[in-house]
PDB file of C-alpha atoms in Angstrom:
ATOM      1  CA  ASP A   1      -6.393 -24.197 -14.321  1.00  0.00           C
ATOM      2  CA  MET A   2      -3.702 -26.898 -14.918  1.00  0.00           C
ATOM      3  CA  ASN A   3      -5.424 -28.045 -18.205  1.00  0.00           C
ATOM      4  CA  ARG A   4      -5.741 -24.424 -19.340  1.00  0.00           C
ATOM      5  CA  THR A   5      -2.049 -23.557 -18.962  1.00  0.00           C
ATOM      6  CA  PHE A   6      -0.405 -23.898 -22.509  1.00  0.00           C
ATOM      7  CA  PRO A   7      -2.616 -26.546 -23.815  1.00  0.00           C
ATOM      8  CA  ASP A   8      -0.897 -26.470 -27.142  1.00  0.00           C
ATOM      9  CA  ASN A   9       2.578 -27.044 -25.682  1.00  0.00           C
ATOM     10  CA  VAL A  10       3.608 -30.740 -25.882  1.00  0.00           C
ATOM     11  CA  LYS A  11       5.487 -30.590 -22.489  1.00  0.00           C
ATOM     12  CA  PHE A  12       2.274 -29.605 -20.704  1.00  0.00           C
ATOM     13  CA  ARG A  13       0.098 -32.400 -22.139  1.00  0.00           C
ATOM     14  CA  LYS A  14      -0.609 -35.232 -19.789  1.00  0.00           C
ATOM     15  CA  THR A  15       0.910 -37.749 -21.999  1.00  0.00           C
ATOM     16  CA  ALA A  16       4.354 -35.935 -21.822  1.00  0.00           C
ATOM     17  CA  ASP A  17       7.183 -37.564 -20.016  1.00  0.00           C
ATOM     18  CA  PRO A  18       7.911 -35.712 -17.740  1.00  0.00           C
ATOM     19  CA  CYS A  19       4.607 -33.844 -17.657  1.00  0.00           C
ATOM     20  CA  LEU A  20       5.280 -30.241 -16.738  1.00  0.00           C
ATOM     21  CA  GLN A  21       1.662 -30.041 -15.395  1.00  0.00           C
ATOM     22  CA  HIS A  22       3.009 -31.844 -12.295  1.00  0.00           C
ATOM     23  CA  THR A  23       5.962 -29.451 -11.956  1.00  0.00           C
ATOM     24  CA  LEU A  24       3.389 -26.490 -12.384  1.00  0.00           C
ATOM     25  CA  TYR A  25       1.166 -27.948  -9.672  1.00  0.00           C
ATOM     26  CA  ASN A  26       4.130 -28.295  -7.229  1.00  0.00           C
ATOM     27  CA  VAL A  27       5.418 -24.784  -7.669  1.00  0.00           C
ATOM     28  CA  LEU A  28       1.916 -23.285  -7.292  1.00  0.00           C
ATOM     29  CA  VAL A  29       1.102 -25.353  -4.222  1.00  0.00           C
ATOM     30  CA  ALA A  30       4.415 -24.518  -2.736  1.00  0.00           C
ATOM     31  CA  TYR A  31       3.889 -20.841  -3.355  1.00  0.00           C
ATOM     32  CA  GLY A  32       0.535 -20.891  -1.879  1.00  0.00           C
ATOM     33  CA  HIS A  33       1.962 -22.291   1.436  1.00  0.00           C
ATOM     34  CA  HIS A  34       4.975 -19.758   1.205  1.00  0.00           C
ATOM     35  CA  ASN A  35       2.849 -16.763   0.535  1.00  0.00           C
ATOM     36  CA  LYS A  36      -0.534 -17.171   2.440  1.00  0.00           C
ATOM     37  CA  ALA A  37      -1.647 -13.562   1.769  1.00  0.00           C
ATOM     38  CA  VAL A  38      -1.776 -14.389  -1.968  1.00  0.00           C
ATOM     39  CA  GLY A  39      -2.438 -18.120  -2.057  1.00  0.00           C
ATOM     40  CA  TYR A  40      -3.256 -18.873  -5.563  1.00  0.00           C
ATOM     41  CA  CYS A  41      -4.793 -16.370  -8.100  1.00  0.00           C
ATOM     42  CA  GLN A  42      -5.828 -16.791 -11.858  1.00  0.00           C
ATOM     43  CA  GLY A  43      -2.924 -15.653 -13.989  1.00  0.00           C
ATOM     44  CA  MET A  44      -0.215 -17.121 -11.761  1.00  0.00           C
ATOM     45  CA  ASN A  45      -0.498 -20.367 -13.558  1.00  0.00           C
ATOM     46  CA  PHE A  46       0.664 -18.815 -16.801  1.00  0.00           C
ATOM     47  CA  ILE A  47       3.571 -16.896 -14.978  1.00  0.00           C
ATOM     48  CA  ALA A  48       4.794 -20.067 -13.322  1.00  0.00           C
ATOM     49  CA  GLY A  49       4.357 -22.219 -16.306  1.00  0.00           C
ATOM     50  CA  TYR A  50       6.397 -19.780 -18.494  1.00  0.00           C
ATOM     51  CA  LEU A  51       9.085 -19.760 -15.736  1.00  0.00           C
ATOM     52  CA  ILE A  52       9.054 -23.650 -15.792  1.00  0.00           C
ATOM     53  CA  LEU A  53       9.530 -23.713 -19.466  1.00  0.00           C
ATOM     54  CA  ILE A  54      12.427 -21.230 -19.360  1.00  0.00           C
ATOM     55  CA  THR A  55      14.374 -22.690 -16.427  1.00  0.00           C
ATOM     56  CA  LYS A  56      13.358 -26.297 -16.589  1.00  0.00           C
ATOM     57  CA  ASP A  57      13.751 -26.350 -12.846  1.00  0.00           C
ATOM     58  CA  GLU A  58      11.153 -26.405 -10.201  1.00  0.00           C
ATOM     59  CA  GLU A  59      13.100 -24.677  -7.470  1.00  0.00           C
ATOM     60  CA  GLU A  60      14.468 -21.897  -9.762  1.00  0.00           C
ATOM     61  CA  SER A  61      10.926 -21.226 -11.012  1.00  0.00           C
ATOM     62  CA  PHE A  62       9.561 -20.971  -7.484  1.00  0.00           C
ATOM     63  CA  TRP A  63      12.078 -18.353  -6.445  1.00  0.00           C
ATOM     64  CA  LEU A  64      11.608 -16.327  -9.666  1.00  0.00           C
ATOM     65  CA  LEU A  65       7.927 -16.550  -9.097  1.00  0.00           C
ATOM     66  CA  ASP A  66       8.475 -15.323  -5.527  1.00  0.00           C
ATOM     67  CA  ALA A  67      10.578 -12.368  -6.881  1.00  0.00           C
ATOM     68  CA  LEU A  68       7.880 -11.316  -9.342  1.00  0.00           C
ATOM     69  CA  ILE A  69       4.898 -11.566  -7.130  1.00  0.00           C
ATOM     70  CA  GLY A  70       6.461 -10.662  -3.790  1.00  0.00           C
ATOM     71  CA  ARG A  71       8.798  -7.893  -4.962  1.00  0.00           C
ATOM     72  CA  ILE A  72       8.460  -6.758  -8.470  1.00  0.00           C
ATOM     73  CA  LEU A  73       4.540  -6.933  -8.743  1.00  0.00           C
ATOM     74  CA  PRO A  74       3.195  -6.628  -5.243  1.00  0.00           C
ATOM     75  CA  ASP A  75      -0.614  -6.906  -4.929  1.00  0.00           C
ATOM     76  CA  TYR A  76      -1.162  -8.057  -8.625  1.00  0.00           C
ATOM     77  CA  TYR A  77      -2.178 -11.396  -7.583  1.00  0.00           C
ATOM     78  CA  SER A  78      -3.673 -10.674  -4.245  1.00  0.00           C
ATOM     79  CA  PRO A  79      -7.440 -11.421  -3.847  1.00  0.00           C
ATOM     80  CA  ALA A  80      -8.253  -7.876  -4.343  1.00  0.00           C
ATOM     81  CA  MET A  81      -5.664  -7.344  -7.167  1.00  0.00           C
ATOM     82  CA  LEU A  82      -5.272  -3.831  -5.972  1.00  0.00           C
ATOM     83  CA  GLY A  83      -1.711  -3.507  -7.296  1.00  0.00           C
ATOM     84  CA  LEU A  84      -2.994  -4.676 -10.807  1.00  0.00           C
ATOM     85  CA  LYS A  85      -6.014  -2.231 -10.756  1.00  0.00           C
ATOM     86  CA  THR A  86      -3.776   0.533  -9.505  1.00  0.00           C
ATOM     87  CA  ASP A  87      -1.153   0.036 -12.347  1.00  0.00           C
ATOM     88  CA  GLN A  88      -3.743  -0.117 -14.983  1.00  0.00           C
ATOM     89  CA  GLU A  89      -4.968   3.477 -13.715  1.00  0.00           C
ATOM     90  CA  VAL A  90      -1.448   4.456 -13.627  1.00  0.00           C
ATOM     91  CA  LEU A  91      -1.000   3.406 -17.256  1.00  0.00           C
ATOM     92  CA  GLY A  92      -4.086   5.615 -18.001  1.00  0.00           C
ATOM     93  CA  GLU A  93      -2.408   8.659 -16.413  1.00  0.00           C
ATOM     94  CA  LEU A  94       0.714   8.134 -18.206  1.00  0.00           C
ATOM     95  CA  VAL A  95      -1.064   8.038 -21.523  1.00  0.00           C
ATOM     96  CA  LYS A  96      -2.734  11.255 -20.729  1.00  0.00           C
ATOM     97  CA  MET A  97       0.782  12.673 -20.175  1.00  0.00           C
ATOM     98  CA  LYS A  98       2.555  11.140 -23.178  1.00  0.00           C
ATOM     99  CA  VAL A  99      -0.276  10.239 -25.790  1.00  0.00           C
ATOM    100  CA  PRO A 100      -3.031  12.720 -24.871  1.00  0.00           C
ATOM    101  CA  ALA A 101      -5.035  12.068 -28.123  1.00  0.00           C
ATOM    102  CA  VAL A 102      -5.434   8.414 -27.234  1.00  0.00           C
ATOM    103  CA  ALA A 103      -6.417   9.193 -23.654  1.00  0.00           C
ATOM    104  CA  GLU A 104      -9.062  11.691 -24.944  1.00  0.00           C
ATOM    105  CA  LEU A 105     -10.404   8.907 -27.304  1.00  0.00           C
ATOM    106  CA  MET A 106     -10.755   6.490 -24.500  1.00  0.00           C
ATOM    107  CA  GLU A 107     -12.459   9.010 -22.253  1.00  0.00           C
ATOM    108  CA  ARG A 108     -14.850  10.139 -25.025  1.00  0.00           C
ATOM    109  CA  HIS A 109     -15.947   6.582 -25.701  1.00  0.00           C
ATOM    110  CA  GLY A 110     -16.128   5.549 -21.922  1.00  0.00           C
ATOM    111  CA  VAL A 111     -13.414   2.649 -22.435  1.00  0.00           C
ATOM    112  CA  MET A 112     -11.877   1.724 -19.034  1.00  0.00           C
ATOM    113  CA  TRP A 113      -8.203   0.777 -19.446  1.00  0.00           C
ATOM    114  CA  THR A 114      -8.788  -2.568 -17.515  1.00  0.00           C
ATOM    115  CA  LEU A 115     -10.815  -3.621 -20.595  1.00  0.00           C
ATOM    116  CA  VAL A 116      -7.885  -3.228 -23.032  1.00  0.00           C
ATOM    117  CA  VAL A 117      -4.906  -3.921 -21.051  1.00  0.00           C
ATOM    118  CA  SER A 118      -5.677  -6.145 -18.092  1.00  0.00           C
ATOM    119  CA  ARG A 119      -4.235  -9.263 -19.897  1.00  0.00           C
ATOM    120  CA  TRP A 120      -1.143  -7.266 -20.891  1.00  0.00           C
ATOM    121  CA  PHE A 121      -0.409  -6.743 -17.102  1.00  0.00           C
ATOM    122  CA  ILE A 122      -1.747  -9.899 -15.529  1.00  0.00           C
ATOM    123  CA  CYS A 123      -0.095 -12.312 -18.023  1.00  0.00           C
ATOM    124  CA  LEU A 124       3.142 -10.085 -18.563  1.00  0.00           C
ATOM    125  CA  PHE A 125       2.419 -10.131 -22.246  1.00  0.00           C
ATOM    126  CA  ILE A 126       2.290 -13.991 -22.375  1.00  0.00           C
ATOM    127  CA  ASP A 127       0.246 -14.894 -25.361  1.00  0.00           C
ATOM    128  CA  ILE A 128      -0.107 -11.340 -26.203  1.00  0.00           C
ATOM    129  CA  LEU A 129       3.469 -10.539 -27.808  1.00  0.00           C
ATOM    130  CA  PRO A 130       5.697 -13.049 -29.652  1.00  0.00           C
ATOM    131  CA  VAL A 131       7.687 -15.531 -27.264  1.00  0.00           C
ATOM    132  CA  GLU A 132      11.029 -14.076 -28.112  1.00  0.00           C
ATOM    133  CA  THR A 133       9.940 -10.580 -27.404  1.00  0.00           C
ATOM    134  CA  VAL A 134       8.325 -11.456 -24.141  1.00  0.00           C
ATOM    135  CA  LEU A 135      11.519 -13.192 -22.887  1.00  0.00           C
ATOM    136  CA  ARG A 136      13.407 -10.060 -23.717  1.00  0.00           C
ATOM    137  CA  ILE A 137      10.705  -8.000 -21.726  1.00  0.00           C
ATOM    138  CA  TRP A 138      11.066 -10.425 -18.855  1.00  0.00           C
ATOM    139  CA  ASP A 139      14.922 -10.044 -18.654  1.00  0.00           C
ATOM    140  CA  CYS A 140      14.371  -6.260 -18.300  1.00  0.00           C
ATOM    141  CA  LEU A 141      11.521  -6.853 -15.945  1.00  0.00           C
ATOM    142  CA  PHE A 142      13.772  -8.678 -13.547  1.00  0.00           C
ATOM    143  CA  TYR A 143      16.595  -6.337 -13.926  1.00  0.00           C
ATOM    144  CA  GLU A 144      14.793  -2.877 -13.951  1.00  0.00           C
ATOM    145  CA  GLY A 145      11.521  -3.627 -12.082  1.00  0.00           C
ATOM    146  CA  SER A 146       7.889  -2.954 -12.921  1.00  0.00           C
ATOM    147  CA  LYS A 147       8.433   0.262 -14.902  1.00  0.00           C
ATOM    148  CA  ILE A 148       9.229  -1.924 -17.878  1.00  0.00           C
ATOM    149  CA  ILE A 149       5.598  -2.960 -18.242  1.00  0.00           C
ATOM    150  CA  PHE A 150       4.638   0.569 -18.496  1.00  0.00           C
ATOM    151  CA  ARG A 151       7.475   1.156 -21.083  1.00  0.00           C
ATOM    152  CA  VAL A 152       6.105  -1.721 -23.270  1.00  0.00           C
ATOM    153  CA  ALA A 153       2.512  -0.572 -23.047  1.00  0.00           C
ATOM    154  CA  LEU A 154       3.227   3.133 -23.781  1.00  0.00           C
ATOM    155  CA  THR A 155       5.450   2.067 -26.792  1.00  0.00           C
ATOM    156  CA  LEU A 156       2.715  -0.167 -28.148  1.00  0.00           C
ATOM    157  CA  ILE A 157       0.112   2.645 -27.877  1.00  0.00           C
ATOM    158  CA  LYS A 158       2.513   5.510 -29.013  1.00  0.00           C
ATOM    159  CA  GLN A 159       3.870   3.534 -32.218  1.00  0.00           C
ATOM    160  CA  ASN A 160       0.195   2.675 -33.183  1.00  0.00           C
ATOM    161  CA  GLN A 161      -1.331   6.150 -32.153  1.00  0.00           C
ATOM    162  CA  ALA A 162      -2.735   6.941 -35.599  1.00  0.00           C
ATOM    163  CA  PHE A 163      -4.168   3.438 -36.055  1.00  0.00           C
ATOM    164  CA  ILE A 164      -5.899   3.622 -32.526  1.00  0.00           C
ATOM    165  CA  LEU A 165      -7.373   7.075 -33.427  1.00  0.00           C
ATOM    166  CA  GLU A 166      -9.208   5.549 -36.471  1.00  0.00           C
ATOM    167  CA  ALA A 167     -11.588   3.866 -34.153  1.00  0.00           C
ATOM    168  CA  THR A 168     -14.944   5.282 -33.937  1.00  0.00           C
ATOM    169  CA  ASN A 169     -16.810   3.392 -31.336  1.00  0.00           C
ATOM    170  CA  PHE A 170     -16.275   1.229 -28.141  1.00  0.00           C
ATOM    171  CA  PRO A 171     -15.732  -2.256 -29.934  1.00  0.00           C
ATOM    172  CA  ASP A 172     -13.607  -0.748 -32.508  1.00  0.00           C
ATOM    173  CA  ILE A 173     -11.195   0.697 -29.732  1.00  0.00           C
ATOM    174  CA  CYS A 174     -10.986  -2.746 -28.123  1.00  0.00           C
ATOM    175  CA  ASP A 175     -10.308  -4.488 -31.477  1.00  0.00           C
ATOM    176  CA  LYS A 176      -7.557  -1.880 -32.258  1.00  0.00           C
ATOM    177  CA  PHE A 177      -5.748  -2.613 -29.028  1.00  0.00           C
ATOM    178  CA  LYS A 178      -5.875  -6.469 -29.935  1.00  0.00           C
ATOM    179  CA  GLN A 179      -4.381  -5.698 -33.210  1.00  0.00           C
ATOM    180  CA  ILE A 180      -1.669  -3.610 -32.097  1.00  0.00           C
ATOM    181  CA  THR A 181       0.149  -6.497 -30.313  1.00  0.00           C
ATOM    182  CA  LYS A 182       0.701  -8.172 -33.735  1.00  0.00           C
ATOM    183  CA  GLY A 183       2.818  -7.583 -36.782  1.00  0.00           C
ATOM    184  CA  THR A 184       6.419  -7.020 -37.638  1.00  0.00           C
ATOM    185  CA  PHE A 185       6.869  -4.283 -35.052  1.00  0.00           C
ATOM    186  CA  VAL A 186       6.552  -6.665 -32.118  1.00  0.00           C
ATOM    187  CA  THR A 187       8.251  -9.639 -33.809  1.00  0.00           C
ATOM    188  CA  GLU A 188      11.451  -7.879 -34.487  1.00  0.00           C
ATOM    189  CA  CYS A 189      12.306  -8.085 -30.794  1.00  0.00           C
ATOM    190  CA  HIS A 190      15.763  -6.342 -31.061  1.00  0.00           C
ATOM    191  CA  SER A 191      14.413  -3.006 -32.541  1.00  0.00           C
ATOM    192  CA  PHE A 192      11.217  -3.348 -30.317  1.00  0.00           C
ATOM    193  CA  MET A 193      13.284  -3.367 -27.085  1.00  0.00           C
ATOM    194  CA  GLN A 194      15.344  -0.441 -28.451  1.00  0.00           C
ATOM    195  CA  LYS A 195      12.026   1.439 -28.849  1.00  0.00           C
ATOM    196  CA  ILE A 196      10.738   0.623 -25.304  1.00  0.00           C
ATOM    197  CA  PHE A 197      13.691   2.765 -23.948  1.00  0.00           C
ATOM    198  CA  THR A 198      13.300   5.742 -26.419  1.00  0.00           C
ATOM    199  CA  ASP A 199       9.678   6.176 -27.331  1.00  0.00           C
ATOM    200  CA  PRO A 200       8.094   6.745 -23.974  1.00  0.00           C
ATOM    201  CA  GLY A 201      10.713   9.238 -22.962  1.00  0.00           C
ATOM    202  CA  SER A 202      11.654   9.799 -19.471  1.00  0.00           C
ATOM    203  CA  LEU A 203       9.877   7.468 -17.001  1.00  0.00           C
ATOM    204  CA  SER A 204      11.112   7.363 -13.471  1.00  0.00           C
ATOM    205  CA  MET A 205      10.173   5.162 -10.613  1.00  0.00           C
ATOM    206  CA  ALA A 206       9.584   8.329  -8.547  1.00  0.00           C
ATOM    207  CA  THR A 207       6.975   9.419 -11.109  1.00  0.00           C
ATOM    208  CA  ILE A 208       5.274   5.927 -11.227  1.00  0.00           C
ATOM    209  CA  ASN A 209       5.287   5.662  -7.420  1.00  0.00           C
ATOM    210  CA  LYS A 210       3.669   9.109  -7.114  1.00  0.00           C
ATOM    211  CA  LEU A 211       0.934   8.162  -9.617  1.00  0.00           C
ATOM    212  CA  ARG A 212       0.491   4.683  -7.893  1.00  0.00           C
ATOM    213  CA  GLU A 213      -0.180   6.593  -4.532  1.00  0.00           C
ATOM    214  CA  THR A 214      -2.904   8.731  -6.200  1.00  0.00           C
ATOM    215  CA  CYS A 215      -4.477   5.943  -8.051  1.00  0.00           C
ATOM    216  CA  ARG A 216      -4.536   3.642  -5.227  1.00  0.00           C
ATOM    217  CA  GLU A 217      -6.222   6.253  -2.993  1.00  0.00           C
ATOM    218  CA  LYS A 218      -8.818   6.801  -5.703  1.00  0.00           C
ATOM    219  CA  LEU A 219      -9.599   3.124  -6.067  1.00  0.00           C
ATOM    220  CA  LEU A 220      -9.862   2.758  -2.239  1.00  0.00           C
ATOM    221  CA  SER A 221     -12.134   5.679  -1.915  1.00  0.00           C
ATOM    222  CA  GLN A 222     -14.399   4.083  -4.585  1.00  0.00           C
ATOM    223  CA  GLY A 223     -14.665   0.974  -2.475  1.00  0.00           C
TER     224      GLY A 223
END
């Protein structure tokens, strides 16, 4: 995965001096030893690589990665990815509550949430939204915790509800979800960040945790 991590970034090219691929390797190997329950899972390379670009420091990147994977997003990057799968189902339940027409469209066409939002969650919007916007989201993520991911996802869906509802089939829905992460709404990061705290309305951790419990039990019962 080293060569697939930000291949267009000059600092990750093998010809760079210093080459951040080496730093990334060190951080990921160290984390694998530190958290043996997780080890290494695809997606972690992008998270760690982004942290390295931001901090320019190996140790700081390691501890921030540990905070994300160990505390803020538990079980996202474990072998079974149960935390990630659970939160995608939680988003589906939140959409039913807050944007029911979109939830009904997804259900009618048999589109599972994992097909349209898995990269949003596993990459924490890296290469999905503009860099400046992602950095602002990550600031809030470290400060307020995982509910920020739901706020961002719900805002994208709610703001583009009419556009998504134009979809008439399965591939069309998937395409709409790719398109809603582009355009001026997401590039104007200041107004976008204001929207994520107003558009979804009330969203407490108590509500999220209750939904997590229900969705996790459902996933476990399905095997």
